[in-house]
mmCIF file of C-alpha atoms in Angstrom:
data_model
loop_
_atom_site.group_PDB
_atom_site.id
_atom_site.type_symbol
_atom_site.label_atom_id
_atom_site.label_comp_id
_atom_site.label_asym_id
_atom_site.label_seq_id
_atom_site.Cartn_x
_atom_site.Cartn_y
_atom_site.Cartn_z
ATOM 1 C CA MET K 13 10.408 -7.098 -15.196
ATOM 2 C CA THR K 14 10.111 -3.860 -17.133
ATOM 3 C CA THR K 15 8.206 -0.792 -16.050
ATOM 4 C CA ASP K 16 5.899 -0.890 -19.056
ATOM 5 C CA ASP K 17 2.223 -1.099 -18.243
ATOM 6 C CA PRO K 18 1.181 -4.723 -18.022
ATOM 7 C CA THR K 19 -1.813 -5.884 -19.964
ATOM 8 C CA PRO K 20 -3.539 -8.340 -17.645
ATOM 9 C CA ASN K 21 -6.033 -10.660 -19.218
ATOM 10 C CA SER K 22 -9.601 -9.520 -18.950
ATOM 11 C CA ALA K 23 -10.982 -11.466 -16.014
ATOM 12 C CA SER K 24 -14.594 -11.705 -15.011
ATOM 13 C CA SER K 25 -15.559 -9.092 -12.453
ATOM 14 C CA LEU K 26 -18.789 -8.816 -10.519
ATOM 15 C CA SER K 27 -20.457 -8.376 -13.872
ATOM 16 C CA GLY K 28 -20.502 -12.145 -14.250
ATOM 17 C CA GLU K 29 -19.235 -12.117 -17.834
ATOM 18 C CA ALA K 30 -18.887 -15.886 -17.978
ATOM 19 C CA GLU K 31 -22.060 -17.799 -18.650
ATOM 20 C CA HIS K 32 -21.526 -20.021 -15.606
ATOM 21 C CA GLN K 33 -21.494 -17.032 -13.214
ATOM 22 C CA PRO K 34 -24.742 -15.112 -13.683
ATOM 23 C CA SER K 35 -25.228 -14.273 -10.006
ATOM 24 C CA LEU K 36 -23.721 -10.809 -9.906
ATOM 25 C CA ARG K 37 -23.783 -7.903 -12.285
ATOM 26 C CA ALA K 38 -21.612 -4.853 -12.714
ATOM 27 C CA PRO K 39 -23.404 -1.590 -13.388
ATOM 28 C CA GLY K 40 -22.848 0.239 -16.621
ATOM 29 C CA ALA K 41 -20.755 3.326 -16.902
ATOM 30 C CA ASP K 42 -22.216 6.470 -15.398
ATOM 31 C CA ALA K 43 -24.213 8.051 -18.187
ATOM 32 C CA ARG K 44 -23.330 11.529 -16.961
ATOM 33 C CA PHE K 45 -19.771 11.088 -18.140
ATOM 34 C CA THR K 46 -20.141 8.977 -21.268
ATOM 35 C CA ASP K 47 -20.239 11.673 -23.915
ATOM 36 C CA VAL K 48 -18.082 14.755 -23.722
ATOM 37 C CA ASP K 49 -20.263 16.419 -26.346
ATOM 38 C CA ASP K 50 -23.160 16.379 -23.865
ATOM 39 C CA ILE K 51 -21.070 18.546 -21.557
ATOM 40 C CA PHE K 52 -19.645 21.002 -24.066
ATOM 41 C CA GLN K 53 -22.530 22.173 -26.244
ATOM 42 C CA PRO K 54 -22.125 25.507 -28.009
ATOM 43 C CA LEU K 55 -24.968 27.964 -27.681
ATOM 44 C CA GLN K 56 -26.508 29.821 -30.576
ATOM 45 C CA ALA K 57 -28.592 32.953 -30.313
ATOM 46 C CA ALA K 58 -32.112 32.700 -31.692
ATOM 47 C CA ASP K 59 -34.765 35.362 -31.239
ATOM 48 C CA GLY K 60 -32.692 36.887 -28.467
ATOM 49 C CA ARG K 61 -32.502 33.593 -26.541
ATOM 50 C CA SER K 62 -29.630 31.112 -26.174
ATOM 51 C CA THR K 63 -30.595 27.603 -27.205
ATOM 52 C CA PRO K 64 -28.466 24.449 -27.407
ATOM 53 C CA ALA K 65 -27.063 23.796 -30.837
ATOM 54 C CA ALA K 66 -26.537 20.378 -32.321
ATOM 55 C CA PRO K 67 -23.814 18.410 -30.520
ATOM 56 C CA ALA K 68 -20.373 19.481 -31.684
ATOM 57 C CA THR K 69 -19.086 16.056 -32.654
ATOM 58 C CA SER K 70 -15.720 17.553 -33.618
ATOM 59 C CA VAL K 71 -14.881 18.417 -29.983
ATOM 60 C CA LYS K 72 -12.309 15.901 -28.762
ATOM 61 C CA LEU K 73 -10.341 16.109 -25.533
ATOM 62 C CA GLY K 74 -7.133 14.191 -25.025
ATOM 63 C CA GLU K 75 -6.033 12.536 -21.816
ATOM 64 C CA LEU K 76 -4.493 14.664 -19.104
ATOM 65 C CA ALA K 77 -0.700 14.585 -19.078
ATOM 66 C CA ASP K 78 2.100 16.255 -17.146
ATOM 67 C CA ALA K 79 2.747 19.761 -18.468
ATOM 68 C CA THR K 80 6.377 19.466 -17.363
ATOM 69 C CA PRO K 81 8.436 16.399 -16.396
ATOM 70 C CA ASP K 82 8.108 15.231 -12.794
ATOM 71 C CA THR K 83 11.471 15.066 -11.072
ATOM 72 C CA MET K 84 12.928 13.998 -7.733
ATOM 73 C CA THR K 85 16.109 15.648 -6.427
ATOM 74 C CA LEU K 86 18.345 13.527 -4.204
ATOM 75 C CA HIS K 87 21.368 14.691 -2.191
ATOM 76 C CA THR K 88 22.771 11.423 -0.853
ATOM 77 C CA ARG K 89 24.161 8.264 -2.424
ATOM 78 C CA ASP K 90 22.220 6.270 0.154
ATOM 79 C CA ALA K 91 18.885 7.559 -1.138
ATOM 80 C CA TYR K 92 19.860 7.243 -4.797
ATOM 81 C CA ARG K 93 20.826 3.593 -4.296
ATOM 82 C CA MET K 94 17.658 3.042 -2.299
ATOM 83 C CA PHE K 95 15.703 4.207 -5.338
ATOM 84 C CA THR K 96 17.629 2.401 -8.070
ATOM 85 C CA GLY K 97 18.402 -0.824 -6.189
ATOM 86 C CA ARG K 98 21.159 -3.138 -7.386
ATOM 87 C CA SER K 99 21.221 -5.529 -10.320
ATOM 88 C CA ALA K 100 22.785 -8.969 -10.100
ATOM 89 C CA ASP K 101 26.370 -9.043 -11.343
ATOM 90 C CA ALA K 102 27.408 -11.101 -14.364
ATOM 91 C CA SER K 103 29.107 -13.731 -12.206
ATOM 92 C CA GLY K 104 25.991 -14.229 -10.106
ATOM 93 C CA GLN K 105 27.892 -13.731 -6.864
ATOM 94 C CA ALA K 106 25.954 -10.591 -5.911
ATOM 95 C CA SER K 107 22.195 -11.045 -5.703
ATOM 96 C CA PRO K 108 19.900 -8.259 -6.920
ATOM 97 C CA ILE K 109 18.478 -5.825 -4.391
ATOM 98 C CA PRO K 110 15.116 -4.282 -5.373
ATOM 99 C CA GLY K 111 14.865 -0.541 -4.906
ATOM 100 C CA GLY K 112 12.060 1.967 -4.907
ATOM 101 C CA ARG K 113 11.858 2.000 -8.692
ATOM 102 C CA ARG K 114 11.214 -1.763 -8.806
ATOM 103 C CA PHE K 115 8.743 -1.495 -5.924
ATOM 104 C CA ALA K 116 6.808 1.190 -7.818
ATOM 105 C CA ALA K 117 6.693 -1.002 -10.950
ATOM 106 C CA VAL K 118 5.420 -3.990 -8.952
ATOM 107 C CA MET K 119 2.738 -1.884 -7.288
ATOM 108 C CA LYS K 120 1.663 -0.599 -10.705
ATOM 109 C CA SER K 121 1.211 -4.161 -11.964
ATOM 110 C CA ILE K 122 -0.921 -5.085 -8.957
ATOM 111 C CA TRP K 123 -2.884 -1.833 -9.324
ATOM 112 C CA HIS K 124 -3.727 -2.838 -12.907
ATOM 113 C CA LEU K 125 -4.684 -6.309 -11.689
ATOM 114 C CA SER K 126 -7.248 -4.789 -9.320
ATOM 115 C CA ALA K 127 -9.321 -3.951 -12.427
ATOM 116 C CA ASN K 128 -10.082 -7.692 -12.667
ATOM 117 C CA ASP K 129 -11.993 -7.467 -9.361
ATOM 118 C CA ASN K 130 -9.250 -9.546 -7.733
ATOM 119 C CA PRO K 131 -9.625 -9.345 -3.922
ATOM 120 C CA TYR K 132 -6.017 -10.372 -3.321
ATOM 121 C CA ALA K 133 -4.780 -7.496 -5.492
ATOM 122 C CA ASP K 134 -6.816 -5.107 -3.344
ATOM 123 C CA TRP K 135 -5.406 -6.701 -0.200
ATOM 124 C CA VAL K 136 -1.802 -6.246 -1.373
ATOM 125 C CA LEU K 137 -2.418 -2.614 -2.313
ATOM 126 C CA ILE K 138 -3.896 -1.902 1.109
ATOM 127 C CA ARG K 139 -1.115 -3.618 3.018
ATOM 128 C CA MET K 140 1.753 -2.161 1.041
ATOM 129 C CA TYR K 141 0.402 1.390 1.129
ATOM 130 C CA GLU K 142 -0.165 1.208 4.885
ATOM 131 C CA GLU K 143 3.396 -0.031 5.414
ATOM 132 C CA LEU K 144 4.810 2.598 3.047
ATOM 133 C CA ALA K 145 2.906 5.367 4.838
ATOM 134 C CA ALA K 146 4.143 4.039 8.192
ATOM 135 C CA VAL K 147 7.764 4.149 7.011
ATOM 136 C CA ARG K 148 7.314 7.704 5.744
ATOM 137 C CA GLY K 149 5.772 8.749 9.032
ATOM 138 C CA GLN K 150 8.558 7.165 11.086
ATOM 139 C CA LEU K 151 11.242 8.886 9.018
ATOM 140 C CA ASP K 152 9.485 12.221 9.340
ATOM 141 C CA GLN K 153 9.127 11.884 13.119
ATOM 142 C CA ALA K 154 12.760 10.784 13.519
ATOM 143 C CA THR K 155 13.961 13.724 11.438
ATOM 144 C CA LYS K 156 11.947 16.199 13.501
ATOM 145 C CA ALA K 157 13.243 14.696 16.727
ATOM 146 C CA ARG K 158 16.838 15.048 15.507
ATOM 147 C CA ALA K 159 16.203 18.625 14.422
ATOM 148 C CA ALA K 160 15.287 19.513 18.014
ATOM 149 C CA SER K 161 18.977 19.476 18.936
ATOM 150 C CA PHE K 162 19.609 22.158 16.309
ATOM 151 C CA GLU K 163 16.881 24.316 17.798
ATOM 152 C CA ALA K 164 18.369 23.952 21.277
ATOM 153 C CA LEU K 165 21.772 25.095 20.004
ATOM 154 C CA GLY K 166 20.147 28.006 18.204
ATOM 155 C CA ARG K 167 18.789 29.315 21.479
ATOM 156 C CA LYS K 168 22.358 29.307 22.784
ATOM 157 C CA GLY K 169 23.752 31.173 19.797
ATOM 158 C CA LEU K 170 24.847 28.408 17.386
ATOM 159 C CA SER K 171 22.970 28.324 14.102
ATOM 160 C CA PHE K 172 23.299 25.101 12.085
ATOM 161 C CA SER K 173 21.679 24.029 8.818
ATOM 162 C CA VAL K 174 21.140 20.609 7.284
ATOM 163 C CA MET K 175 23.846 19.842 4.772
ATOM 164 C CA ALA K 176 22.985 19.495 1.081
ATOM 165 C CA SER K 177 24.881 18.148 -1.907
ATOM 166 C CA ARG K 178 26.905 20.555 -4.030
ATOM 167 C CA ASN K 179 25.739 18.550 -7.020
ATOM 168 C CA PRO K 180 22.394 16.858 -6.286
ATOM 169 C CA LYS K 181 21.002 14.234 -8.635
ATOM 170 C CA SER K 182 17.721 14.994 -10.403
ATOM 171 C CA VAL K 183 15.753 11.893 -11.361
ATOM 172 C CA ASP K 184 12.941 11.950 -13.927
ATOM 173 C CA LEU K 185 9.911 10.106 -12.581
ATOM 174 C CA GLY K 186 7.042 9.780 -15.053
ATOM 175 C CA PHE K 187 5.260 7.159 -12.971
ATOM 176 C CA ARG K 188 2.027 5.766 -14.386
ATOM 177 C CA SER K 189 0.376 4.892 -11.095
ATOM 178 C CA PRO K 190 -0.251 6.815 -7.865
ATOM 179 C CA TYR K 191 1.834 4.266 -5.981
ATOM 180 C CA GLY K 192 4.966 5.367 -7.836
ATOM 181 C CA TYR K 193 4.584 8.878 -6.475
ATOM 182 C CA ALA K 194 3.936 7.538 -2.978
ATOM 183 C CA THR K 195 7.218 5.638 -3.308
ATOM 184 C CA ALA K 196 9.057 8.768 -4.450
ATOM 185 C CA GLU K 197 7.828 10.609 -1.358
ATOM 186 C CA ALA K 198 9.257 7.847 0.845
ATOM 187 C CA ILE K 199 12.592 8.102 -0.977
ATOM 188 C CA VAL K 200 12.895 11.868 -0.432
ATOM 189 C CA GLU K 201 11.947 11.380 3.232
ATOM 190 C CA PHE K 202 14.792 8.884 3.510
ATOM 191 C CA ASP K 203 17.143 11.257 1.666
ATOM 192 C CA TYR K 204 16.412 14.107 4.080
ATOM 193 C CA TYR K 205 16.774 11.758 7.059
ATOM 194 C CA VAL K 206 20.230 10.684 5.851
ATOM 195 C CA ARG K 207 21.193 14.330 5.325
ATOM 196 C CA MET K 208 20.091 15.107 8.880
ATOM 197 C CA ILE K 209 22.046 12.194 10.371
ATOM 198 C CA LYS K 210 25.225 13.043 8.447
ATOM 199 C CA THR K 211 24.875 16.671 9.506
ATOM 200 C CA LEU K 212 24.606 15.618 13.150
ATOM 201 C CA VAL K 213 27.746 13.492 12.793
ATOM 202 C CA HIS K 214 29.689 16.248 11.026
ATOM 203 C CA LYS K 215 28.727 18.836 13.646
ATOM 204 C CA ASP K 216 29.477 16.575 16.611
ATOM 205 C CA ARG K 217 25.903 16.015 17.764
ATOM 206 C CA ILE K 218 26.215 12.197 17.493
ATOM 207 C CA SER K 219 29.131 9.786 16.964
ATOM 208 C CA ASP K 220 30.156 8.102 13.718
ATOM 209 C CA THR K 221 28.933 4.771 15.070
ATOM 210 C CA GLU K 222 25.534 6.175 16.033
ATOM 211 C CA GLY K 223 25.157 7.789 12.637
ATOM 212 C CA ARG K 224 25.984 4.648 10.661
ATOM 213 C CA ALA K 225 23.646 2.557 12.824
ATOM 214 C CA ALA K 226 20.749 5.011 12.355
ATOM 215 C CA ILE K 227 21.116 5.066 8.551
ATOM 216 C CA ARG K 228 21.547 1.293 8.360
ATOM 217 C CA ALA K 229 18.406 0.645 10.436
ATOM 218 C CA ALA K 230 16.242 2.964 8.316
ATOM 219 C CA GLY K 231 17.615 1.493 5.094
ATOM 220 C CA ARG K 232 17.000 -2.071 6.222
ATOM 221 C CA GLN K 233 13.358 -1.273 6.952
ATOM 222 C CA MET K 234 12.793 0.264 3.516
ATOM 223 C CA ARG K 235 14.513 -2.566 1.642
ATOM 224 C CA ALA K 236 12.378 -5.134 3.455
ATOM 225 C CA LEU K 237 9.270 -3.244 2.371
ATOM 226 C CA PHE K 238 10.409 -3.031 -1.255
ATOM 227 C CA LEU K 239 11.022 -6.776 -1.359
ATOM 228 C CA GLU K 240 7.675 -7.906 0.059
ATOM 229 C CA PRO K 241 5.236 -7.373 -2.859
ATOM 230 C CA ILE K 242 7.489 -9.024 -5.451
ATOM 231 C CA ARG K 243 6.428 -12.550 -4.525
ATOM 232 C CA TRP K 244 2.764 -11.467 -4.527
ATOM 233 C CA GLU K 245 3.077 -10.006 -8.010
ATOM 234 C CA ARG K 246 4.820 -13.050 -9.462
ATOM 235 C CA ARG K 247 2.157 -15.418 -8.164
ATOM 236 C CA LEU K 248 -0.924 -13.268 -8.740
ATOM 237 C CA LEU K 249 0.107 -12.658 -12.354
ATOM 238 C CA SER K 250 0.832 -16.328 -13.019
ATOM 239 C CA ASP K 251 -1.325 -18.191 -15.540
ATOM 240 C CA GLU K 252 -2.949 -20.119 -12.675
ATOM 241 C CA LEU K 253 -4.174 -17.077 -10.702
ATOM 242 C CA ARG K 254 -4.299 -14.240 -13.221
ATOM 243 C CA GLN K 255 -8.027 -14.739 -13.943
ATOM 244 C CA MET K 256 -9.080 -14.678 -10.282
ATOM 245 C CA SER K 257 -12.030 -12.477 -9.324
ATOM 246 C CA ARG K 258 -14.551 -12.286 -6.517
ATOM 247 C CA ASN K 259 -16.900 -14.412 -8.607
ATOM 248 C CA ASP K 260 -14.546 -17.357 -8.012
ATOM 249 C CA PHE K 261 -15.678 -17.493 -4.367
ATOM 250 C CA LEU K 262 -19.404 -17.756 -5.147
ATOM 251 C CA PRO K 263 -21.332 -21.054 -5.036
ATOM 252 C CA SER K 264 -21.957 -20.823 -8.785
ATOM 253 C CA ALA K 265 -18.206 -20.864 -9.563
ATOM 254 C CA ASP K 266 -16.896 -23.647 -11.804
ATOM 255 C CA GLU K 267 -14.116 -26.116 -11.053
ATOM 256 C CA SER K 268 -11.298 -23.940 -12.432
ATOM 257 C CA ALA K 269 -12.451 -21.059 -10.220
ATOM 258 C CA ARG K 270 -12.470 -23.311 -7.161
ATOM 259 C CA ARG K 271 -8.924 -24.405 -7.950
ATOM 260 C CA ARG K 272 -7.838 -20.771 -8.114
ATOM 261 C CA VAL K 273 -9.371 -20.114 -4.699
ATOM 262 C CA GLN K 274 -7.684 -23.197 -3.216
ATOM 263 C CA ALA K 275 -4.293 -22.157 -4.586
ATOM 264 C CA ALA K 276 -4.648 -18.540 -3.416
ATOM 265 C CA VAL K 277 -5.714 -19.534 0.096
ATOM 266 C CA ALA K 278 -2.835 -22.014 0.324
ATOM 267 C CA LEU K 279 -0.332 -19.350 -0.758
ATOM 268 C CA PHE K 280 -1.603 -16.199 0.936
ATOM 269 C CA GLY K 281 -4.236 -17.215 3.473
ATOM 270 C CA GLU K 282 -7.832 -16.053 3.565
ATOM 271 C CA VAL K 283 -8.476 -12.529 2.331
ATOM 272 C CA PRO K 284 -10.050 -10.402 5.094
ATOM 273 C CA ARG K 285 -13.828 -10.097 4.790
ATOM 274 C CA PRO K 286 -13.854 -6.237 4.776
ATOM 275 C CA VAL K 287 -11.410 -6.291 1.848
ATOM 276 C CA PHE K 288 -13.476 -8.910 0.022
ATOM 277 C CA THR K 289 -16.735 -6.944 0.358
ATOM 278 C CA GLY K 290 -15.059 -3.632 -0.460
ATOM 279 C CA ALA K 291 -15.715 -2.094 2.944
ATOM 280 C CA ASN K 292 -11.939 -1.699 3.228
ATOM 281 C CA ALA K 293 -10.727 -0.540 -0.176
ATOM 282 C CA PRO K 294 -7.272 0.513 -1.429
ATOM 283 C CA ARG K 295 -6.479 4.205 -1.494
ATOM 284 C CA HIS K 296 -6.091 3.833 -5.277
ATOM 285 C CA THR K 297 -7.732 1.011 -7.241
ATOM 286 C CA ARG K 298 -8.895 0.299 -10.780
ATOM 287 C CA ARG K 299 -11.860 -1.717 -9.556
ATOM 288 C CA ARG K 300 -15.090 -0.117 -10.800
ATOM 289 C CA VAL K 301 -18.016 -1.945 -9.220
ATOM 290 C CA LYS K 302 -21.139 -0.587 -7.569
ATOM 291 C CA LEU K 303 -23.029 -3.303 -5.727
ATOM 292 C CA THR K 304 -26.713 -3.613 -5.033
ATOM 293 C CA ASP K 305 -27.803 -4.746 -1.572
ATOM 294 C CA ALA K 306 -28.421 -8.252 -2.903
ATOM 295 C CA GLU K 307 -24.969 -8.439 -4.468
ATOM 296 C CA LEU K 308 -23.342 -7.215 -1.273
ATOM 297 C CA ARG K 309 -25.141 -9.924 0.704
ATOM 298 C CA LEU K 310 -23.709 -12.536 -1.669
ATOM 299 C CA LEU K 311 -20.204 -11.310 -0.915
ATOM 300 C CA GLU K 312 -20.877 -11.167 2.816
ATOM 301 C CA GLN K 313 -22.065 -14.776 2.795
ATOM 302 C CA ALA K 314 -19.468 -16.251 0.413
ATOM 303 C CA SER K 315 -16.916 -18.648 1.857
ATOM 304 C CA LEU K 316 -13.403 -17.210 1.796
ATOM 305 C CA SER K 317 -11.695 -20.548 2.331
ATOM 306 C CA ALA K 318 -11.409 -23.563 0.087
ATOM 307 C CA ASP K 319 -14.503 -25.770 0.454
ATOM 308 C CA VAL K 320 -12.340 -28.885 0.338
ATOM 309 C CA GLU K 321 -8.959 -29.651 1.771
ATOM 310 C CA SER K 322 -6.518 -27.306 0.075
ATOM 311 C CA PRO K 323 -4.033 -29.092 -2.157
ATOM 312 C CA GLU K 324 -0.418 -28.095 -2.496
ATOM 313 C CA PRO K 325 -0.192 -25.084 -4.820
ATOM 314 C CA PRO K 326 1.315 -25.760 -8.258
ATOM 315 C CA ALA K 327 5.101 -26.034 -8.211
ATOM 316 C CA GLU K 328 5.459 -23.025 -10.495
ATOM 317 C CA LEU K 329 3.816 -20.876 -7.815
ATOM 318 C CA LEU K 330 6.248 -21.859 -5.069
#
């Protein structure tokens, strides 16, 4: 999979685009932000007073972009490999290992899918971000705990610093989703943790065995996290489930929508009700829906399980 932005098919959201799902509507865009010319109107003086001139239709503003390239500086091979991962070799004897870069690309794809009002996309984004934040927090706490031994030695007259690379590697980022930058933060946390552990080994604060075990345990946890959303992405972006939206769970849904729900429940289980109603939303999402009270009640009352016995999911989804 490349890191190019995916172009998911336009699926029906709570707007009820399809004729067979008229029960919910999506509100229109906020009129306050629809015309930039309504915001930037030049003023002309007339009889000593400033009055609005005709809209300056020539005023056009481009999208915001990075003024300078975003970069990440890494000091350890462990962190660099954690970011890049490992490709399968030509002989097929070594299996690929996804790294932070692949994880960020997968999260971007699911983030784009959330624009389709797909509740499972929202659920994945919530789960993965919570786990990523937990890993970052654990690394930060472990690093601070290890640094306490340096402080104790400093009070006795020994002043140590955390080692750094003589030739660190600068990596251009350029992520196109917030989840890429969240991943980069986890990578630099891991990099600093590895630097701290190797410093402690070099300066006789812990043994070689303790140091290797600490780095291996932290790396194993991060690799497990990076692997988890890949199966979600592959299945949610399949032809069978790509069109899924919250409308599929409503009583007015057609047969193809019911089949999508049955397959999703069989693969992933029931989506939590707070996620389905939007009470628990991802930190970053492309879903743009504002519900009326009546629409919210429909979501609160909708069945989140298959109404009939769930069949085996299609073989291509397994």
